[in-house]
Each structure stands twice: as C-alpha cells, then as structure tokens.
PDB file of C-alpha atoms in Angstrom:
ATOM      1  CA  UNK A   1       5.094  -3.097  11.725  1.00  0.00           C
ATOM      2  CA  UNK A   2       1.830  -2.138  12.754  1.00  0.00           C
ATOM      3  CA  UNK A   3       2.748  -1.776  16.696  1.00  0.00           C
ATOM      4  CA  UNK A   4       5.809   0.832  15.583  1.00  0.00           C
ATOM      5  CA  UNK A   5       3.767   3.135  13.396  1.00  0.00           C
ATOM      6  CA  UNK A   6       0.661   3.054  16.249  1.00  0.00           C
ATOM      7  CA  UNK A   7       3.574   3.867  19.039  1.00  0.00           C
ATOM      8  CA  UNK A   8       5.700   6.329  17.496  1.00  0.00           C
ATOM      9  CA  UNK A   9       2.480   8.086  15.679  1.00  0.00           C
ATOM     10  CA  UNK A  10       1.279   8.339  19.026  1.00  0.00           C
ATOM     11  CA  UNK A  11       4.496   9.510  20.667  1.00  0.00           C
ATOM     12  CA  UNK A  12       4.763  11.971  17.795  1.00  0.00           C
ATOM     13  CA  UNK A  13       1.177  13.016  17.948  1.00  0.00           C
ATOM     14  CA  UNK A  14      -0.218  11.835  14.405  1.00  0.00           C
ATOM     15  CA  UNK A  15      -3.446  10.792  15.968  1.00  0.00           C
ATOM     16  CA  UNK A  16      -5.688  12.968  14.351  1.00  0.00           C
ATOM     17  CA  UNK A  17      -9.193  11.725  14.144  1.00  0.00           C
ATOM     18  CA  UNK A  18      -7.847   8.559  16.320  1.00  0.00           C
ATOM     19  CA  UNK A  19      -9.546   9.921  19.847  1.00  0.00           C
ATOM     20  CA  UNK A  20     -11.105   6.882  21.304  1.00  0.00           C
ATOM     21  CA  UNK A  21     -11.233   3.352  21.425  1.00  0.00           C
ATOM     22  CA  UNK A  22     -13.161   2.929  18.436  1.00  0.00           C
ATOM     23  CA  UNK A  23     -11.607   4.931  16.053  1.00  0.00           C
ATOM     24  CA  UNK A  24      -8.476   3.186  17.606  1.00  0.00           C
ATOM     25  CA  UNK A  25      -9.970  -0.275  16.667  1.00  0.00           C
ATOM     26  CA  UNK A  26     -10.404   1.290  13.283  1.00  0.00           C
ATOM     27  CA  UNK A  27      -7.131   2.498  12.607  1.00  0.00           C
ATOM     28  CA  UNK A  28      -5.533  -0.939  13.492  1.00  0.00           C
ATOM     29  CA  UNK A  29      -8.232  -2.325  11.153  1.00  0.00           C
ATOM     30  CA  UNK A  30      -7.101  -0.402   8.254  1.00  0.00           C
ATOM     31  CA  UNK A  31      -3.224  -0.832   8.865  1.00  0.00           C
ATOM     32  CA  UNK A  32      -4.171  -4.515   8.922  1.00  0.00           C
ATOM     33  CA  UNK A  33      -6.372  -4.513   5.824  1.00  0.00           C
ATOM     34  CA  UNK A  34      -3.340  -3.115   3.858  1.00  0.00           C
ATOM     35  CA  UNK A  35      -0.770  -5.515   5.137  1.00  0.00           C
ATOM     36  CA  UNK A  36      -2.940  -8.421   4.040  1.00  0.00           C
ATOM     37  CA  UNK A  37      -2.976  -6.483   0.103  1.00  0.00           C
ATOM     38  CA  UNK A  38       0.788  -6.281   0.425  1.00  0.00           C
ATOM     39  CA  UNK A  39       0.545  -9.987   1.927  1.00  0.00           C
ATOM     40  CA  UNK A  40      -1.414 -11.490  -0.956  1.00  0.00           C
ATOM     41  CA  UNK A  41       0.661  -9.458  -3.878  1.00  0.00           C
ATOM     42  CA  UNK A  42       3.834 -10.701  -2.266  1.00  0.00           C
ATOM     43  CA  UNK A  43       2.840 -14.352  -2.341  1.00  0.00           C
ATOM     44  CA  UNK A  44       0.708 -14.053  -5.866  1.00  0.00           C
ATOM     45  CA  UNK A  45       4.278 -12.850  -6.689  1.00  0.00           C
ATOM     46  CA  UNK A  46       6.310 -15.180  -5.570  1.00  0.00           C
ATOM     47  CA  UNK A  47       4.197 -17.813  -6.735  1.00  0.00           C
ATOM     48  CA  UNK A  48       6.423 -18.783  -9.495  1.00  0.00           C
ATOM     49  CA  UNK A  49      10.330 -17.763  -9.911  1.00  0.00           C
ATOM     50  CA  UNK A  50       9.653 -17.483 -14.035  1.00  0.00           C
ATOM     51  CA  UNK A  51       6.616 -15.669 -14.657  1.00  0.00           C
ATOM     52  CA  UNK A  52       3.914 -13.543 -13.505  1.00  0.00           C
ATOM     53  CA  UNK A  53       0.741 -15.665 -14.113  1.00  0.00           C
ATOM     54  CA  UNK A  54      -0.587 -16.301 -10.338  1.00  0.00           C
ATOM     55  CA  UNK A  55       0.143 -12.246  -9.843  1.00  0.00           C
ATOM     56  CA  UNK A  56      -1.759 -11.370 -13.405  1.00  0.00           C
ATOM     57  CA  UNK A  57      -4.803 -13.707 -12.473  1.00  0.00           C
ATOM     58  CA  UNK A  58      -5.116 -11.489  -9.074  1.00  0.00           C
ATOM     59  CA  UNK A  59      -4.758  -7.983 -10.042  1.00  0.00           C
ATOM     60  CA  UNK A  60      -7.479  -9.190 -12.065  1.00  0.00           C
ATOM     61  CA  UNK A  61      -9.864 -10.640  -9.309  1.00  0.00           C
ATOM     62  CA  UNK A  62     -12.441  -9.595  -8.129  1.00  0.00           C
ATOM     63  CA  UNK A  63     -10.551 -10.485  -4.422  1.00  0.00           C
ATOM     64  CA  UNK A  64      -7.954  -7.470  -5.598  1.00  0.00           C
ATOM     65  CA  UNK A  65     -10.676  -5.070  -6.455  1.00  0.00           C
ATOM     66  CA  UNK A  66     -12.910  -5.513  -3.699  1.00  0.00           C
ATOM     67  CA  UNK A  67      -9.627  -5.110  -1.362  1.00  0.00           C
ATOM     68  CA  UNK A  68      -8.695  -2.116  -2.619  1.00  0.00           C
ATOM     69  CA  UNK A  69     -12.112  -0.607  -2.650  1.00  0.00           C
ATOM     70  CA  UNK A  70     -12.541  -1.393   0.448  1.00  0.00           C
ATOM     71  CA  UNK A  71      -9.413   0.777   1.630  1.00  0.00           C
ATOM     72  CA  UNK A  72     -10.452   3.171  -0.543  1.00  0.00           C
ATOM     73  CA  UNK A  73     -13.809   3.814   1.060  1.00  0.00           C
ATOM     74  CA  UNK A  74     -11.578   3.707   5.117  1.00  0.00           C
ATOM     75  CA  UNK A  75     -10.406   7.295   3.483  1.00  0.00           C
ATOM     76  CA  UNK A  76     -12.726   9.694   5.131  1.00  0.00           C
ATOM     77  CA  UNK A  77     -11.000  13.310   3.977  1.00  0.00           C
ATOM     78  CA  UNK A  78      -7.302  14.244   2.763  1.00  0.00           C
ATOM     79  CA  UNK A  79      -6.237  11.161   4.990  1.00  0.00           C
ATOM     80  CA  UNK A  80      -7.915   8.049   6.453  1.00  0.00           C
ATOM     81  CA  UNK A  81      -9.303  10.433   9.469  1.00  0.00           C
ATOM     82  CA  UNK A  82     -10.097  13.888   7.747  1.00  0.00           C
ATOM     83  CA  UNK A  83      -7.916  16.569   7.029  1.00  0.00           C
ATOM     84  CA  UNK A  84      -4.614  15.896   8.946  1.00  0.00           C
ATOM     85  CA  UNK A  85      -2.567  13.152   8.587  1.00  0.00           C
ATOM     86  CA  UNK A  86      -2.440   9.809  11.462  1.00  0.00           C
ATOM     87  CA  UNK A  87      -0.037   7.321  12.009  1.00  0.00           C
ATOM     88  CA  UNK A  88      -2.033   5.195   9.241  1.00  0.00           C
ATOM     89  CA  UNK A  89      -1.564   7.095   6.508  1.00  0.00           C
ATOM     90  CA  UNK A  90       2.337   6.895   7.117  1.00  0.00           C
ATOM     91  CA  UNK A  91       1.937   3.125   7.341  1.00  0.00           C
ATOM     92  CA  UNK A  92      -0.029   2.957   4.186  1.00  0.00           C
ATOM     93  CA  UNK A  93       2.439   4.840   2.341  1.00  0.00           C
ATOM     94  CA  UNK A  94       5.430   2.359   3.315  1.00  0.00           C
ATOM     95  CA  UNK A  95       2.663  -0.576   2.443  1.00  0.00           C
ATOM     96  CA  UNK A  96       2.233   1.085  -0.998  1.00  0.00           C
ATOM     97  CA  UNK A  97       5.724   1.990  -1.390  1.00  0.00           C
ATOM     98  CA  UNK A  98       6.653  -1.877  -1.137  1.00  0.00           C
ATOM     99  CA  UNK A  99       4.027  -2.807  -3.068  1.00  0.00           C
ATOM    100  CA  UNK A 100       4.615  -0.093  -5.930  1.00  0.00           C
ATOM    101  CA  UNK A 101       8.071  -0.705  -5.961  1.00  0.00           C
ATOM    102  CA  UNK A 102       8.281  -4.459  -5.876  1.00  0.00           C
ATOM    103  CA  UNK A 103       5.549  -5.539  -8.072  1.00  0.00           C
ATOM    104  CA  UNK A 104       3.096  -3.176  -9.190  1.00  0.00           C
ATOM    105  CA  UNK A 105       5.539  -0.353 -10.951  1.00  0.00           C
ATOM    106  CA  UNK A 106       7.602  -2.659 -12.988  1.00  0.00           C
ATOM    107  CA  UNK A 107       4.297  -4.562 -14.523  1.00  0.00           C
ATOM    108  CA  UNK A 108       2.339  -1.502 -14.944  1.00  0.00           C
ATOM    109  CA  UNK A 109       2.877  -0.958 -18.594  1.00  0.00           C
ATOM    110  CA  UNK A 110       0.978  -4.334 -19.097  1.00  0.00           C
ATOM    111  CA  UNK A 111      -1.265  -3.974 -16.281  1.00  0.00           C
ATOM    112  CA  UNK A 112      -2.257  -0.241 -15.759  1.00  0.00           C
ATOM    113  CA  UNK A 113      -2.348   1.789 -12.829  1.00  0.00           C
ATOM    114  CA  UNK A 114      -4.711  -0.697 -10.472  1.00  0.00           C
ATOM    115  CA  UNK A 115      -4.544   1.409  -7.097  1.00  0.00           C
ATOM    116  CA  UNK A 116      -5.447   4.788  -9.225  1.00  0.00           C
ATOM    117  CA  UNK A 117      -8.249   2.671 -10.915  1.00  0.00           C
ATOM    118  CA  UNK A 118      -9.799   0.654  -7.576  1.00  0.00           C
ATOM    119  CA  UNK A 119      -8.661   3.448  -5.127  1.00  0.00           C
ATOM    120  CA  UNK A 120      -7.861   6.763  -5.671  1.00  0.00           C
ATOM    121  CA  UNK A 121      -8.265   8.225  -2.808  1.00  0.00           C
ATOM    122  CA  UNK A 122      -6.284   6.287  -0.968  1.00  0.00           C
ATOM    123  CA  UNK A 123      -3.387   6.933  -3.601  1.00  0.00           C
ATOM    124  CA  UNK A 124      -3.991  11.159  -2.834  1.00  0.00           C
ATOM    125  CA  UNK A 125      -3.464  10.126   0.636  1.00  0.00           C
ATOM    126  CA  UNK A 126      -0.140   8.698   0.104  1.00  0.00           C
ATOM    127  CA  UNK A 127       0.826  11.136  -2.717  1.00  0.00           C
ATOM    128  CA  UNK A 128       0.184  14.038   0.297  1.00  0.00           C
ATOM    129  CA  UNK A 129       1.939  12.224   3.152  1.00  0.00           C
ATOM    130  CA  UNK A 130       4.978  12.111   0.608  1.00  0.00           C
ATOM    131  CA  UNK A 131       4.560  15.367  -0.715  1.00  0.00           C
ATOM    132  CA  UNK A 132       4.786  16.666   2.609  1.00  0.00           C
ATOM    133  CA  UNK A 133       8.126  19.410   3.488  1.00  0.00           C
ATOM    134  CA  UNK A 134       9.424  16.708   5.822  1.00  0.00           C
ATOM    135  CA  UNK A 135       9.566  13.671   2.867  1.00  0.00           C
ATOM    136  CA  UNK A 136      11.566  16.517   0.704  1.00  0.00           C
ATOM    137  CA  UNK A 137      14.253  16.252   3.052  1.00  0.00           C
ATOM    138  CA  UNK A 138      15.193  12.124   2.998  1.00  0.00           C
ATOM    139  CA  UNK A 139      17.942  10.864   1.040  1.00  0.00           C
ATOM    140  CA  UNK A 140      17.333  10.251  -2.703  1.00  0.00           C
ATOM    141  CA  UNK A 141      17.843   6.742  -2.311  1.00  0.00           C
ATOM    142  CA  UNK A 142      16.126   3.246  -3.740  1.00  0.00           C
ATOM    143  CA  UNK A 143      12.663   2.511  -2.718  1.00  0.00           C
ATOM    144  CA  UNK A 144      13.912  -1.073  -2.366  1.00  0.00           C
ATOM    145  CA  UNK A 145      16.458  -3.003  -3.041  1.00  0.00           C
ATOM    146  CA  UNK A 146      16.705  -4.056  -7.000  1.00  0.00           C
ATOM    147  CA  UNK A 147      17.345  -7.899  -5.816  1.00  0.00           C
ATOM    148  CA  UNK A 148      13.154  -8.110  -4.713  1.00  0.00           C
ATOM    149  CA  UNK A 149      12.013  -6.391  -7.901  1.00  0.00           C
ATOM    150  CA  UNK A 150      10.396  -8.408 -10.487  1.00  0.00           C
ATOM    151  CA  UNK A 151      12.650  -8.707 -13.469  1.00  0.00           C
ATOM    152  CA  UNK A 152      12.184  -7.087 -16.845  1.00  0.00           C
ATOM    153  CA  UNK A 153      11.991 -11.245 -17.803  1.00  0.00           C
ATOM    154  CA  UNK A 154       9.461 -12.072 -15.456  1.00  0.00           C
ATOM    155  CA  UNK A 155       7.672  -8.944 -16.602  1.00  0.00           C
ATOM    156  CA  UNK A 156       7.790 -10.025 -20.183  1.00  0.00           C
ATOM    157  CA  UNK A 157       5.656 -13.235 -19.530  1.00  0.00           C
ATOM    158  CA  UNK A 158       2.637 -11.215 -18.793  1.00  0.00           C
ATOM    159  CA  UNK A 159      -0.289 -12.370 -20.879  1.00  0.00           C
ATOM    160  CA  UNK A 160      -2.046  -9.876 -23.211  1.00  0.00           C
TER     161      UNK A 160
END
C-alpha cells in the first residue's frame, strides 16, 4: 500500500528528493497515479472471463497513453526525484511488476511493449531499482501467482 512504502521508505531513509511538504504531496501523488494504471488494467482485465477485448480497447486509448505519459514526465532524473532512489520508485516497481506480470507480459506479443513506448523513463527507473545489488539477493521465485495471469486462451482472442 501506499502508507507502507511512505513509512518504511522513510524509516529506511529512501527519501531522496522528498524534503518538504510539497515534494511529499508529490510523491503520494505519483504512488497514487500508478495505483489508479494498475486499477484500470485490472478491471479492463477482468472485464470479461473469455477474452481480452475491454483490456485491448484501453491499451489503445488515448486514457492509457495520456496515463502513462503523465508518469513518465513525474521522472525527474535516474528516479522520480533525481539521482537516488525514494520510496516511490520501490512502489512503482511492485505496481509495474503486477501489472507486467498479470496482464501486460503475457499479451505483449500482440500488443507491444506499451510502458517502453508511452514511458520509458519510468521503465529505466524500475529496471535500476531492480537491478540494484540488494534485488540480486531475493529468492528466484514467481512474480505472481500463475492462477491471476491471463491465459494463453484469453490471450489468443486478441484482435489483430
């Protein structure tokens, strides 16, 4: 949740660039922006229990674009505050990691790579919080479990 990665990135002193009240306001901001993207992809996704359409149509709004975009542009450096990492880009790498690993990974052969394509910064962010010495050292284990995936069958009824 939003209030654990704020508490313990404070206790554990990833608050770089986060040194007031308004860059506070902003960091909550963006940690809220991306759990509305993971919001709308997870009900655009569960729209239907057969097929894909209602998640197709939105990675190819306009709403999706502008979203990510938007994100995109909260990246100010390496990381959403500069050059070290905060609390928010550990939250926005669990948001991606959901998202990636739920819905966008398994359709991205039909889709292509939308968060490279609408926000690439934001995606070096992530790629350097889990590049980081520490990440090397978790358990090779399932991003999620394979029961929330969208099937290969559900995958097949994407629209060309």
């Amino acid at each position: 949740s939003v209030a654990c990665y704020t508490y313990l990135g404070k206790k554990l002193g990833f608050t770089s660039g986060i040194d007031g009240p308004r860059s506070e306001a902003r960091a909550l901001q963006y940690m809220e922006d991306l759990n509305e993207l993971h919001t709308e992809i997870t009900q655009k996704a569960f729209a239907s229990k057969t097929d894909v359409a209602a998640l197709q149509t939105y990675l190819g709004d306009k709403r999706y674009k502008a979203r990510l975009q938007a994100i995109n542009r909260a990246v100010s450096g390496e990381f959403f505050f500069g050059s070290e990492p905060s609390y928010v880009d550990f939250y926005a790498d669990a948001v991606l990691t959901m998202c990636e690993a739920k819905f966008l990974n398994p359709i991205k052969p039909k889709s292509g790579d939308t968060l490279e394509t609408f926000a690439p910064k934001l995606v070096a962010a992530v790629a350097a919080i889990r590049g980081r010495p520490a990440a090397a050292k978790l358990p090779d284990l399932p991003w999620v479990p394979d029961s929330i995936v969208i099937s290969e069958e559900r995958v097949a009824t994407w629209k060309a």
